Coordinates of C-alpha atoms in Angstrom, one line a residue:
Chain A
M1 CA 94.0 -24.7 -38.1
S2 CA 95.8 -26.8 -40.5
R3 CA 98.4 -25.6 -42.9
N4 CA 96.3 -26.9 -45.8
L5 CA 93.3 -25.5 -44.5
K6 CA 95.0 -22.3 -44.1
E7 CA 96.2 -22.2 -47.5
D8 CA 92.9 -23.2 -49.0
L9 CA 91.4 -20.4 -47.4
R10 CA 94.0 -18.0 -48.6
R11 CA 93.4 -19.2 -52.2
L12 CA 89.3 -19.0 -51.5
V13 CA 89.7 -15.2 -50.7
G14 CA 92.4 -14.2 -53.6
L15 CA 95.4 -14.1 -52.2
E16 CA 98.4 -16.3 -53.5
S17 CA 99.7 -19.6 -51.7
H18 CA 102.5 -19.8 -50.0
K19 CA 105.5 -22.3 -50.5
P20 CA 105.7 -24.8 -48.0
E21 CA 108.6 -24.3 -45.4
K22 CA 111.4 -27.4 -44.7
G23 CA 109.6 -28.8 -41.6
E24 CA 106.3 -28.7 -43.1
Y25 CA 106.6 -31.8 -45.5
T26 CA 105.6 -35.5 -44.1
P27 CA 108.9 -37.5 -44.3
R28 CA 107.3 -39.5 -47.4
A29 CA 106.4 -36.4 -49.4
R30 CA 109.9 -35.2 -48.7
E31 CA 111.4 -38.1 -50.0
L32 CA 109.2 -38.0 -52.9
H33 CA 109.9 -34.6 -54.0
D34 CA 113.6 -35.2 -53.6
T35 CA 113.6 -38.6 -55.4
K36 CA 111.4 -38.1 -58.3
K37 CA 113.2 -37.5 -61.5
L38 CA 111.6 -37.7 -65.1
K39 CA 113.6 -39.4 -67.9
K40 CA 113.2 -38.2 -71.2
A41 CA 112.0 -41.9 -72.4
D42 CA 109.3 -41.8 -69.7
F43 CA 108.4 -38.2 -70.3
D44 CA 107.6 -39.0 -74.0
K45 CA 105.7 -42.1 -73.1
L46 CA 103.5 -39.8 -70.7
K47 CA 103.1 -37.4 -73.5
A48 CA 101.5 -39.7 -75.8
D49 CA 99.4 -41.4 -72.7
A50 CA 98.1 -37.9 -72.3
E51 CA 96.9 -37.6 -75.8
L52 CA 95.0 -40.8 -75.5
H53 CA 93.7 -39.4 -72.2
R54 CA 92.6 -36.0 -73.8
R55 CA 89.8 -37.7 -75.5
N56 CA 88.3 -38.9 -72.3
K57 CA 85.4 -36.8 -71.3
R58 CA 84.0 -39.0 -68.7
W59 CA 83.0 -36.4 -65.7
R60 CA 82.1 -33.9 -68.4
R61 CA 79.8 -35.9 -69.8
R62 CA 78.3 -36.4 -66.5
R63 CA 78.2 -33.1 -65.4
W64 CA 76.3 -31.9 -68.4
A65 CA 73.8 -34.4 -67.9
V66 CA 73.2 -33.5 -64.5
L67 CA 73.2 -30.0 -65.1
A68 CA 71.1 -30.2 -68.1
I69 CA 68.6 -32.8 -66.2
V70 CA 68.5 -30.1 -63.4
N71 CA 67.8 -27.2 -65.5
V72 CA 65.1 -29.0 -68.1
L73 CA 63.3 -30.1 -64.9
F74 CA 63.0 -26.5 -63.7
V75 CA 61.7 -25.6 -67.1
L76 CA 59.2 -28.6 -67.5
S77 CA 57.9 -28.3 -64.1
Y78 CA 56.5 -25.3 -65.2
R79 CA 55.9 -25.5 -69.0
V80 CA 54.6 -28.9 -68.8
D81 CA 53.2 -28.6 -65.4
V82 CA 55.0 -31.7 -64.1
Q83 CA 55.5 -29.6 -60.8
L84 CA 58.5 -31.5 -59.5
V85 CA 60.8 -28.5 -59.1
E86 CA 58.6 -25.3 -59.0
G87 CA 60.2 -21.9 -59.1
S88 CA 63.6 -21.1 -60.4
L89 CA 67.1 -21.5 -59.3
S90 CA 67.0 -18.6 -56.8
G91 CA 64.1 -20.5 -54.8
S92 CA 61.9 -23.5 -55.5
R93 CA 60.0 -26.3 -54.2
F94 CA 61.3 -29.9 -54.9
L95 CA 58.3 -32.0 -54.2
G96 CA 57.2 -29.8 -51.5
I97 CA 60.5 -28.9 -49.8
H98 CA 61.8 -25.5 -50.0
L99 CA 65.1 -25.0 -51.5
I100 CA 66.7 -21.4 -51.8
D101 CA 69.6 -20.2 -53.1
L102 CA 72.0 -19.3 -50.4
N103 CA 73.4 -16.0 -52.0
A104 CA 69.9 -14.9 -53.2
A105 CA 68.6 -15.8 -49.5
L106 CA 71.7 -13.7 -48.0
Q107 CA 70.7 -10.7 -50.1
V108 CA 67.0 -11.0 -49.3
M109 CA 67.9 -11.1 -45.5
L110 CA 70.2 -8.1 -45.4
A111 CA 67.8 -6.0 -47.7
H112 CA 64.5 -6.9 -45.9
K113 CA 65.8 -7.5 -42.5
H114 CA 63.0 -9.8 -41.5
I115 CA 63.3 -13.6 -41.9
I116 CA 60.4 -15.9 -42.0
R117 CA 60.5 -19.7 -41.3
N118 CA 60.2 -20.9 -44.9
L119 CA 63.2 -18.9 -46.1
L120 CA 65.0 -20.4 -43.3
I121 CA 64.1 -24.0 -44.1
G122 CA 65.0 -23.6 -47.6
T123 CA 68.7 -21.8 -46.9
A124 CA 69.2 -24.5 -44.5
T125 CA 68.1 -27.4 -46.8
I126 CA 70.4 -25.9 -49.7
G127 CA 73.2 -25.1 -47.1
L128 CA 73.2 -28.7 -45.9
M129 CA 73.2 -30.0 -49.4
W130 CA 76.2 -28.4 -50.7
G131 CA 77.8 -28.5 -47.5
L132 CA 77.7 -32.2 -48.4
F133 CA 78.4 -32.2 -52.0
G134 CA 81.2 -29.6 -51.9
G135 CA 79.8 -26.2 -51.9
R136 CA 80.9 -25.1 -55.5
T137 CA 79.7 -28.2 -56.9
F138 CA 76.6 -26.0 -57.5
C139 CA 78.5 -24.0 -59.7
S140 CA 79.6 -26.7 -62.3
W141 CA 76.8 -29.2 -61.8
V142 CA 74.0 -26.9 -61.5
C143 CA 74.6 -23.1 -62.8
P144 CA 73.2 -22.6 -66.3
Y145 CA 75.4 -19.9 -66.7
H146 CA 78.7 -22.0 -66.0
F147 CA 77.5 -23.8 -68.8
L148 CA 77.2 -21.1 -71.2
S149 CA 80.5 -19.9 -70.1
E150 CA 82.0 -23.0 -70.7
L151 CA 80.8 -22.9 -74.4
G152 CA 82.3 -19.5 -74.3
E153 CA 85.4 -20.7 -72.9
K154 CA 85.6 -23.1 -76.2
L155 CA 85.4 -20.4 -78.4
H156 CA 87.9 -18.1 -76.6
L157 CA 90.6 -20.8 -76.9
H158 CA 89.8 -21.4 -80.3
L159 CA 90.3 -17.8 -81.0
A160 CA 93.4 -17.6 -78.5
A161 CA 95.0 -20.4 -80.6
K162 CA 94.7 -18.4 -83.6
R163 CA 96.0 -15.1 -81.8
L164 CA 92.9 -13.2 -82.5
V165 CA 92.4 -12.7 -78.7
K166 CA 94.2 -12.9 -75.6
D167 CA 93.3 -13.5 -72.1
H168 CA 93.7 -10.6 -69.6
P169 CA 93.5 -12.1 -66.1
L170 CA 92.0 -10.1 -63.3
H171 CA 92.8 -10.2 -59.8
R172 CA 90.9 -12.9 -57.7
G173 CA 90.5 -10.6 -54.9
L174 CA 87.9 -8.5 -56.6
R175 CA 85.4 -11.3 -56.0
V176 CA 85.7 -10.9 -52.4
V177 CA 85.6 -6.9 -52.7
L178 CA 82.3 -7.3 -54.7
W179 CA 80.7 -9.9 -52.3
G180 CA 81.3 -7.4 -49.7
V181 CA 79.8 -4.5 -51.6
F182 CA 77.0 -6.2 -52.7
A183 CA 76.1 -7.5 -49.1
G184 CA 76.7 -3.9 -47.7
L185 CA 74.5 -2.1 -50.4
A186 CA 71.6 -4.9 -49.6
Y187 CA 72.0 -3.9 -46.3
A188 CA 72.1 -0.4 -46.6
T189 CA 69.8 0.2 -49.5
G190 CA 67.3 -2.2 -48.9
F191 CA 67.4 -3.3 -52.5
T192 CA 68.6 -6.6 -53.5
V193 CA 71.2 -4.8 -56.0
Y194 CA 73.0 -8.0 -57.1
E195 CA 70.3 -9.8 -58.3
T196 CA 70.0 -7.2 -61.0
I197 CA 73.2 -8.5 -62.5
S198 CA 73.3 -11.9 -61.5
P199 CA 73.7 -14.2 -64.3
T200 CA 72.3 -17.4 -62.4
G201 CA 69.4 -15.8 -61.5
I202 CA 69.1 -14.1 -65.1
T203 CA 69.8 -17.4 -66.9
S204 CA 67.4 -19.6 -64.9
R205 CA 64.6 -17.5 -65.3
L206 CA 65.3 -16.8 -69.1
L207 CA 65.0 -20.6 -69.4
I208 CA 62.1 -20.9 -67.6
Y209 CA 59.8 -17.7 -68.3
G210 CA 61.1 -17.0 -71.6
P211 CA 63.4 -14.5 -73.5
G212 CA 63.4 -10.7 -72.2
L213 CA 65.7 -8.0 -72.5
S214 CA 68.1 -9.3 -69.8
A215 CA 69.6 -11.7 -72.3
L216 CA 71.2 -8.8 -73.7
W217 CA 73.1 -8.7 -70.3
L218 CA 74.4 -12.2 -70.5
V219 CA 75.4 -11.7 -74.2
A220 CA 77.6 -8.8 -73.2
L221 CA 79.2 -11.0 -70.5
L222 CA 79.9 -13.7 -72.7
A223 CA 81.1 -11.7 -75.3
F224 CA 83.6 -10.1 -72.6
E225 CA 84.5 -13.5 -71.8
V226 CA 85.1 -14.7 -75.2
L227 CA 87.0 -11.7 -76.4
Y228 CA 88.9 -10.3 -73.3
S229 CA 89.1 -12.3 -70.2
R230 CA 88.4 -15.8 -70.0
R231 CA 85.7 -17.4 -67.6
A232 CA 86.1 -14.0 -66.2
W233 CA 82.6 -14.1 -64.1
C234 CA 83.0 -17.4 -62.6
R235 CA 87.0 -16.9 -61.7
Y236 CA 87.3 -13.4 -60.6
L237 CA 83.7 -12.0 -60.0
C238 CA 80.8 -14.1 -58.6
P239 CA 79.9 -13.6 -55.1
V240 CA 77.4 -16.6 -55.7
G241 CA 80.6 -18.8 -56.1
L242 CA 82.6 -17.3 -52.9
T243 CA 79.4 -18.1 -51.0
Y244 CA 79.2 -21.6 -52.0
G245 CA 83.0 -21.9 -51.6
A246 CA 82.9 -20.9 -48.2
V247 CA 80.0 -23.6 -47.5
G248 CA 81.8 -26.2 -48.9
T249 CA 84.9 -25.8 -46.8
F250 CA 84.4 -28.8 -44.9
S251 CA 82.6 -31.1 -47.3
P252 CA 83.6 -34.4 -47.9
V253 CA 83.5 -34.6 -51.4
R254 CA 86.8 -33.4 -53.0
V255 CA 88.9 -34.1 -55.9
N256 CA 92.1 -35.8 -54.2
Y257 CA 95.7 -35.4 -55.3
D258 CA 98.3 -38.1 -55.1
L259 CA 101.8 -36.8 -55.1
E260 CA 103.1 -40.3 -55.8
K261 CA 101.4 -40.5 -59.2
C262 CA 102.1 -36.9 -60.4
F263 CA 104.8 -36.0 -62.8
H264 CA 104.1 -32.2 -62.1
E265 CA 103.0 -31.7 -66.1
Q266 CA 100.4 -29.1 -64.9
D267 CA 97.9 -30.2 -67.7
C268 CA 95.2 -30.1 -65.2
R269 CA 95.8 -26.5 -64.5
K270 CA 95.5 -25.5 -68.1
V271 CA 91.7 -27.1 -68.1
C272 CA 90.8 -25.7 -64.5
L273 CA 88.4 -23.1 -64.1
V274 CA 90.2 -22.0 -60.9
P275 CA 93.8 -22.9 -61.5
H276 CA 94.9 -21.6 -58.1
V277 CA 93.4 -24.5 -55.9
L278 CA 96.0 -26.9 -58.4
D279 CA 98.7 -24.8 -57.0
V280 CA 99.6 -28.1 -54.9
V281 CA 100.3 -29.7 -58.4
V282 CA 103.2 -27.9 -58.9
K283 CA 106.6 -29.5 -57.6
G284 CA 107.7 -29.0 -54.2
R285 CA 104.1 -27.7 -53.0
A286 CA 102.7 -30.6 -51.7
T287 CA 103.3 -31.2 -48.1
D288 CA 101.8 -34.8 -48.0
V289 CA 101.3 -37.9 -50.4
H290 CA 97.6 -37.3 -50.6
V291 CA 96.2 -33.7 -50.6
D292 CA 92.5 -32.7 -50.8
I293 CA 91.9 -29.8 -53.2
G294 CA 90.6 -26.9 -51.5
P295 CA 87.0 -25.2 -51.4
D296 CA 87.3 -23.0 -54.3
C297 CA 87.2 -26.1 -56.5
T298 CA 83.9 -26.7 -58.3
R299 CA 84.3 -30.6 -58.4
C300 CA 83.8 -30.3 -62.2
G301 CA 86.3 -33.2 -62.9
M302 CA 88.2 -31.4 -65.9
C303 CA 91.4 -32.2 -63.9
V304 CA 90.2 -35.8 -63.3
D305 CA 89.5 -36.3 -67.0
T306 CA 92.8 -34.6 -68.1
C307 CA 95.4 -36.0 -65.6
P308 CA 97.1 -38.6 -67.9
T309 CA 98.5 -40.5 -64.9
G310 CA 95.6 -40.4 -62.6
A311 CA 97.0 -38.4 -59.9
L312 CA 93.6 -36.7 -59.2
T313 CA 90.8 -38.7 -58.4
F314 CA 87.3 -37.7 -57.0
S315 CA 87.1 -38.8 -53.5
V316 CA 84.6 -39.1 -50.1
K317 CA 86.1 -38.6 -47.0
G318 CA 85.5 -41.4 -44.7
I319 CA 84.6 -43.7 -47.7
T320 CA 87.5 -43.4 -50.2
R321 CA 90.7 -45.4 -49.0
H322 CA 94.3 -43.9 -50.2
Chain B
M1 CA 93.1 23.5 -78.7
S2 CA 92.2 26.2 -81.4
E3 CA 94.1 29.0 -80.2
D4 CA 96.1 30.3 -77.5
P5 CA 95.1 33.0 -75.5
K6 CA 98.3 34.3 -74.5
S7 CA 99.7 33.8 -78.2
G8 CA 102.6 36.2 -77.0
S9 CA 104.0 34.3 -74.4
P10 CA 107.3 32.1 -75.3
P11 CA 106.7 28.5 -76.3
P12 CA 107.2 26.1 -73.1
A13 CA 110.4 25.4 -72.3
P14 CA 112.3 22.7 -73.9
A15 CA 112.8 19.6 -72.3
P16 CA 116.0 19.3 -70.5
A17 CA 118.5 17.7 -72.9
E18 CA 119.3 14.5 -70.8
P19 CA 115.7 13.4 -69.2
A20 CA 116.4 11.4 -65.6
P21 CA 116.4 7.8 -66.6
A22 CA 112.6 6.4 -66.2
K23 CA 112.3 4.2 -63.6
R24 CA 112.2 0.8 -65.6
L25 CA 109.4 -1.8 -64.2
D26 CA 110.4 -5.1 -64.9
P27 CA 107.8 -7.1 -67.3
R28 CA 106.2 -8.9 -64.2
A29 CA 105.6 -5.8 -61.9
L30 CA 104.2 -3.8 -64.9
E31 CA 101.9 -6.8 -65.7
E32 CA 100.8 -6.9 -62.0
R33 CA 100.2 -3.1 -62.4
R34 CA 98.2 -3.7 -65.6
R35 CA 96.4 -6.5 -63.9
F36 CA 95.5 -4.5 -61.1
L37 CA 94.1 -1.2 -63.2
R38 CA 92.2 -4.0 -65.4
T39 CA 90.8 -5.3 -62.4
A40 CA 89.7 -2.0 -60.7
A41 CA 88.0 -0.8 -64.1
V42 CA 85.8 -4.1 -64.3
G43 CA 84.8 -3.6 -60.5
C44 CA 84.0 -0.2 -61.0
G45 CA 82.0 -1.0 -64.5
L46 CA 80.2 -3.6 -62.5
M47 CA 79.3 -1.7 -60.0
G48 CA 77.9 1.0 -62.2
L49 CA 76.0 -1.4 -64.0
S50 CA 74.2 -2.7 -60.8
V51 CA 73.6 0.4 -59.2
A52 CA 72.2 1.7 -62.5
G53 CA 69.3 -0.7 -61.8
A54 CA 68.1 2.0 -59.1
L55 CA 67.2 4.4 -62.4
P56 CA 64.0 2.4 -63.5
V57 CA 63.0 2.5 -59.6
A58 CA 63.6 6.1 -59.2
L59 CA 61.9 6.9 -62.4
R60 CA 59.1 4.8 -63.0
Q61 CA 56.1 7.1 -63.4
A62 CA 53.2 4.3 -63.8
Q63 CA 53.6 1.6 -61.0
R64 CA 53.3 -1.9 -61.3
L65 CA 50.3 -3.5 -60.2
R66 CA 51.5 -6.3 -57.7
P67 CA 50.0 -9.5 -56.7
P68 CA 47.4 -9.8 -53.7
G69 CA 49.1 -9.9 -50.5
A70 CA 52.4 -8.0 -51.8
L71 CA 54.1 -5.7 -49.2
D72 CA 54.4 -2.0 -50.0
E73 CA 56.7 -1.5 -53.0
R74 CA 60.0 -0.8 -51.4
D75 CA 59.7 -3.8 -49.0
L76 CA 58.5 -6.0 -51.9
L77 CA 61.7 -5.1 -54.0
A78 CA 63.7 -6.3 -50.8
A79 CA 62.0 -9.3 -49.7
C80 CA 61.3 -10.9 -53.3
I81 CA 63.9 -13.5 -54.0
K82 CA 62.8 -13.1 -57.8
C83 CA 62.2 -16.9 -58.1
G84 CA 58.8 -16.9 -59.8
Q85 CA 56.9 -19.6 -57.7
C86 CA 54.3 -17.1 -57.5
V87 CA 54.1 -16.9 -61.3
Q88 CA 53.9 -20.9 -61.7
V89 CA 51.3 -21.5 -59.4
C90 CA 48.9 -18.9 -60.6
P91 CA 45.9 -21.1 -62.7
V92 CA 44.9 -17.8 -64.8
E93 CA 48.6 -17.0 -65.1
A94 CA 48.1 -13.3 -64.3
L95 CA 51.6 -12.9 -62.9
K96 CA 54.9 -12.3 -64.8
P97 CA 58.3 -11.8 -63.8
A98 CA 59.7 -8.3 -64.5
D99 CA 62.4 -7.9 -66.8
L100 CA 65.6 -6.1 -66.8
S101 CA 64.1 -2.9 -67.5
D102 CA 62.7 -2.9 -64.1
G103 CA 66.1 -2.5 -62.8
F104 CA 66.1 -3.5 -59.1
G105 CA 62.8 -4.7 -59.7
V106 CA 64.0 -7.6 -62.2
G107 CA 62.0 -10.7 -61.7
V108 CA 59.6 -9.3 -59.3
P109 CA 55.9 -10.3 -60.1
Y110 CA 53.5 -8.0 -61.5
L111 CA 49.9 -8.1 -63.6
E112 CA 49.0 -6.2 -66.3
P113 CA 45.2 -6.3 -65.9
R114 CA 43.9 -5.5 -69.3
E115 CA 45.7 -8.4 -70.6
Q116 CA 45.2 -10.8 -67.7
A117 CA 43.5 -9.7 -64.4
C118 CA 43.9 -11.4 -61.0
D119 CA 40.1 -13.3 -60.8
F120 CA 40.9 -15.3 -57.5
A121 CA 40.0 -18.4 -59.7
C122 CA 42.6 -20.3 -56.9
D123 CA 40.2 -19.1 -54.1
V124 CA 43.0 -19.1 -51.5
G125 CA 45.9 -16.9 -53.0
Q126 CA 48.2 -19.3 -54.3
C127 CA 50.7 -16.6 -55.1
I128 CA 50.8 -15.6 -51.2
L129 CA 50.9 -19.2 -50.1
A130 CA 53.9 -20.3 -52.4
C131 CA 56.1 -17.2 -51.7
P132 CA 59.0 -18.4 -49.8
T133 CA 60.2 -15.3 -48.4
G134 CA 57.1 -13.3 -47.1
A135 CA 57.2 -10.9 -50.0
L136 CA 53.7 -11.9 -50.9
T137 CA 52.0 -12.7 -47.3
Y138 CA 48.8 -13.0 -45.0
H139 CA 50.9 -12.1 -42.0
K140 CA 52.5 -8.8 -42.8
P141 CA 55.0 -7.8 -39.8
A142 CA 53.7 -5.2 -37.8
S143 CA 57.0 -3.4 -37.9
L144 CA 56.3 -2.8 -41.8
P145 CA 54.3 0.6 -42.8
T146 CA 51.0 0.7 -44.4
R147 CA 50.0 3.6 -46.3
P148 CA 46.6 5.3 -45.4
G149 CA 43.9 4.1 -47.3
A150 CA 45.6 1.2 -48.5
E151 CA 44.3 -0.8 -45.7
L152 CA 41.0 -2.8 -46.5
V153 CA 38.3 -2.2 -43.9
Q154 CA 37.5 -5.7 -44.2
A155 CA 38.9 -9.2 -45.6
P156 CA 37.4 -9.5 -49.0
V157 CA 34.5 -11.8 -49.6
L158 CA 34.8 -13.8 -52.8
R159 CA 31.4 -14.1 -54.3
D160 CA 32.5 -17.4 -55.8
K161 CA 33.0 -18.9 -52.6
Q162 CA 30.2 -17.2 -50.6
S163 CA 28.4 -20.7 -50.1
G164 CA 31.7 -22.1 -48.4
S165 CA 32.2 -21.9 -44.5
D166 CA 35.3 -19.6 -45.4
P167 CA 34.6 -16.9 -48.1
A168 CA 36.8 -14.6 -47.0
M169 CA 40.7 -14.1 -48.1
Q170 CA 42.8 -12.5 -45.3
F171 CA 44.8 -10.1 -47.0
K172 CA 44.7 -6.6 -45.6
E173 CA 45.9 -4.2 -48.1
R174 CA 44.6 -3.4 -51.8
M175 CA 46.4 -4.1 -54.7
G176 CA 45.3 -0.8 -56.3
L177 CA 41.6 0.8 -56.9
A178 CA 39.1 0.5 -59.8
Y179 CA 38.1 4.0 -61.4
L180 CA 35.8 4.9 -64.1
A181 CA 38.4 6.3 -66.4
A182 CA 36.2 7.3 -69.4
P183 CA 32.8 7.5 -68.4
E184 CA 31.8 8.5 -71.8
A185 CA 32.9 5.2 -73.3
C186 CA 31.3 3.0 -71.0
L187 CA 28.5 1.0 -72.5
S188 CA 26.4 1.1 -69.4
V189 CA 26.5 4.8 -69.5
Q190 CA 25.6 5.0 -73.0
G191 CA 22.9 2.6 -72.5
K192 CA 24.1 -0.1 -74.6
G193 CA 24.3 -3.9 -74.2
V194 CA 26.8 -6.5 -75.2
Q195 CA 25.9 -9.1 -77.5
G196 CA 29.0 -11.9 -78.1
K197 CA 32.3 -11.8 -76.9
P198 CA 33.3 -8.8 -74.7
R199 CA 36.9 -8.7 -75.8
G200 CA 37.0 -10.4 -79.4
E201 CA 39.1 -12.8 -79.6
H202 CA 41.3 -11.9 -76.4
R203 CA 42.7 -15.1 -74.7
A204 CA 42.8 -13.8 -71.2
L205 CA 41.5 -16.5 -69.0
K206 CA 38.2 -16.3 -66.5
R207 CA 36.9 -18.8 -64.0
Y208 CA 33.2 -19.5 -64.1
V209 CA 32.1 -21.3 -61.3
E210 CA 29.1 -22.4 -63.5
V211 CA 31.2 -23.5 -66.3
D212 CA 33.9 -25.3 -64.2
R213 CA 35.0 -24.3 -60.8
W214 CA 38.7 -25.4 -61.5
K215 CA 39.2 -24.9 -65.0
P216 CA 39.3 -21.1 -66.2
V217 CA 38.2 -20.7 -69.7
P218 CA 39.2 -17.7 -72.2
L219 CA 37.2 -15.0 -72.6
A220 CA 36.5 -15.8 -76.2
E221 CA 34.8 -18.9 -75.6
H222 CA 32.4 -17.2 -72.8
P223 CA 29.8 -15.1 -75.1
Y224 CA 27.3 -12.8 -73.2
Q225 CA 24.2 -11.6 -74.4
L226 CA 23.1 -8.4 -72.2
E227 CA 20.7 -5.8 -72.9
R228 CA 22.6 -3.4 -71.0
C229 CA 26.3 -3.7 -70.3
D230 CA 27.1 -4.4 -66.4
L231 CA 30.3 -6.8 -66.8
C232 CA 32.5 -5.0 -64.5
V233 CA 29.9 -5.4 -61.7
R234 CA 28.2 -9.0 -62.7
E235 CA 32.0 -10.4 -62.8
C236 CA 33.7 -8.8 -59.9
P237 CA 34.8 -11.3 -57.9
V238 CA 34.8 -9.4 -54.4
E239 CA 31.6 -8.7 -52.8
G240 CA 30.1 -5.0 -52.4
A241 CA 33.1 -3.5 -54.3
I242 CA 31.2 -2.2 -57.2
S243 CA 27.8 -1.5 -58.2
I244 CA 25.9 0.4 -61.1
E245 CA 23.9 3.4 -59.7
Q246 CA 22.0 6.5 -61.4
K247 CA 24.6 9.2 -61.5
A248 CA 24.6 12.7 -63.0
G249 CA 26.8 13.2 -65.5
P250 CA 28.4 16.7 -66.5
D251 CA 25.2 17.4 -68.5
G252 CA 23.3 17.0 -65.4
V253 CA 21.3 13.8 -66.7
A254 CA 21.0 10.8 -64.7
R255 CA 22.6 7.5 -66.1
A256 CA 23.5 4.1 -64.9
T257 CA 27.0 4.2 -64.0
P258 CA 29.6 1.9 -62.5
V259 CA 30.4 3.2 -59.0
V260 CA 33.7 1.7 -57.2
H261 CA 33.4 1.2 -53.3
E262 CA 35.8 1.0 -50.7
L263 CA 35.9 -2.9 -50.7
C264 CA 37.5 -3.1 -54.0
V265 CA 40.8 -4.6 -54.1
G266 CA 42.3 -3.4 -57.5
C267 CA 42.3 -7.0 -59.0
G268 CA 41.7 -5.7 -62.2
V269 CA 38.8 -8.2 -63.6
C270 CA 36.7 -5.1 -64.4
E271 CA 39.4 -3.7 -66.7
M272 CA 40.0 -7.1 -68.3
L273 CA 36.0 -7.3 -69.4
C274 CA 35.4 -4.1 -70.1
P275 CA 34.1 -4.4 -73.9
A276 CA 35.4 -0.6 -74.6
E277 CA 38.7 -0.1 -76.2
P278 CA 40.4 1.4 -74.4
A279 CA 38.7 0.0 -71.4
A280 CA 36.2 2.6 -69.7
I281 CA 37.0 1.3 -66.4
R282 CA 40.7 0.7 -65.3
V283 CA 42.9 0.0 -62.1
R284 CA 45.3 2.4 -60.7
P285 CA 48.2 0.4 -59.1
R286 CA 48.7 0.9 -55.4
D287 CA 45.9 3.6 -55.4
T288 CA 44.7 4.2 -52.1
W289 CA 40.8 4.8 -50.9
E290 CA 40.5 8.5 -50.2
G291 CA 36.9 8.3 -49.0
A292 CA 34.9 9.1 -52.4

């Protein structure tokens, strides 16, 4: 296993990444780390440039558009009987093809212990799709709770700037523990315990089938994120995120990091939902000139929008040339 | 504390004059420790909340009426992926996904027959065909248990399809069982008829083959003129599930009384149509045939 993959997987399960040993750098990367120094004038120029770039929300616009279209299609399919994607995010049919959420499928398989063909087909289709487009791409481009949480994050940052609230980070290992506990509970009790609190399923059903008591749980969760812990659900808790993260481990769609262009300002990490995937931008961490960002990355493109020097870009393995 | 029972005992020894210097944690380690405690607290809280979903399942007194072809309750909750595809395909919109008050059963489909019963307007069990996980199924695995009396003695024959080549629906277990809950309120027992809309302005949907086979209409748009009410028998979608018979009441006088038979699947059309308020005939969800 390559060093980078090993580090990616460590980060995925909530462990801290290692600093590279001396011998692990490629010669060119070594040279870049040794020679790159920033002059005051360059730094100020970069800052001014960054201010300009900050208004660039290209990827966020695209992403929100996709997220809205997908979720509105679900709603219209039922409400106006368009019948394009029947069902909800946990399971649906797109033009007759079964699509089944991987984590929901896992819970059902473990709880019911009897797997029928359509369940396998739907799971395989979705697994293939997100394996290709990058597992956690689902999170930022499709999951409706992610969108609500993004709005909550804006509010959190606004209040935090006024010193009214403070972020309380949690340990990312909790997500792995929860994933294991919920899988174990499903198998042992025969109930899909996780679906009771799954904000993904709940938000999707609320949008499609109308309001209900479960909205209170979403409100409570959002309040927790706004007032206490920034993006807590997607960052530290969501087992769905871990499932999709694992599925996207070998996905060709990546955000790619270019050491040569990077000035290690770390603005990208400030906007990132999962800043640990950007550990590589810390000076001295990148072992090669080009490094793919790991599977916990949701491919949301916020870092791409934010980076003032264009060191982070979307890439497709085998197509994009560096 | 209000009162010390050993009031005579001397006060606790004073702290030593020079306490051992407390181990100072550096701020980083302190924050690490706080983060660990926070994480543990949030994890436990989340587990508590999700496991609390067991309460509504355990405490539910009245059972939910589930769609046709549903596995037995526990298996249904396990197998259902809570997607609502069954809800979407139902032509009379009889199915609803349960809310969070159902705990582990959140998102699992159910019907309230008085509001909207399943009248098999789809002819084939669209909800069963739509289910991607086999929670609603025509092919229940042999390994899954069947409660005695839940099994149907024969595949239910749809009266609306009787002229067709394949009038039976192949689901094997009943959803519930209809019973005459309030004979004294039954219009037939009272010898009364129905003039006009049986449920007033209620918007429940029902398919009438003579109106339009593919478009169910609201009850309020389908008035009746009946000398003597026999709606539960007249409109029952299943062949041989219910009939009106002369039956002696508590006073020994024989009256025209609806009698439910073993072929009843518990779809709830009788309860939906019953003009009495509340309905004289009702469905007991998941009830079994004891051999009346």
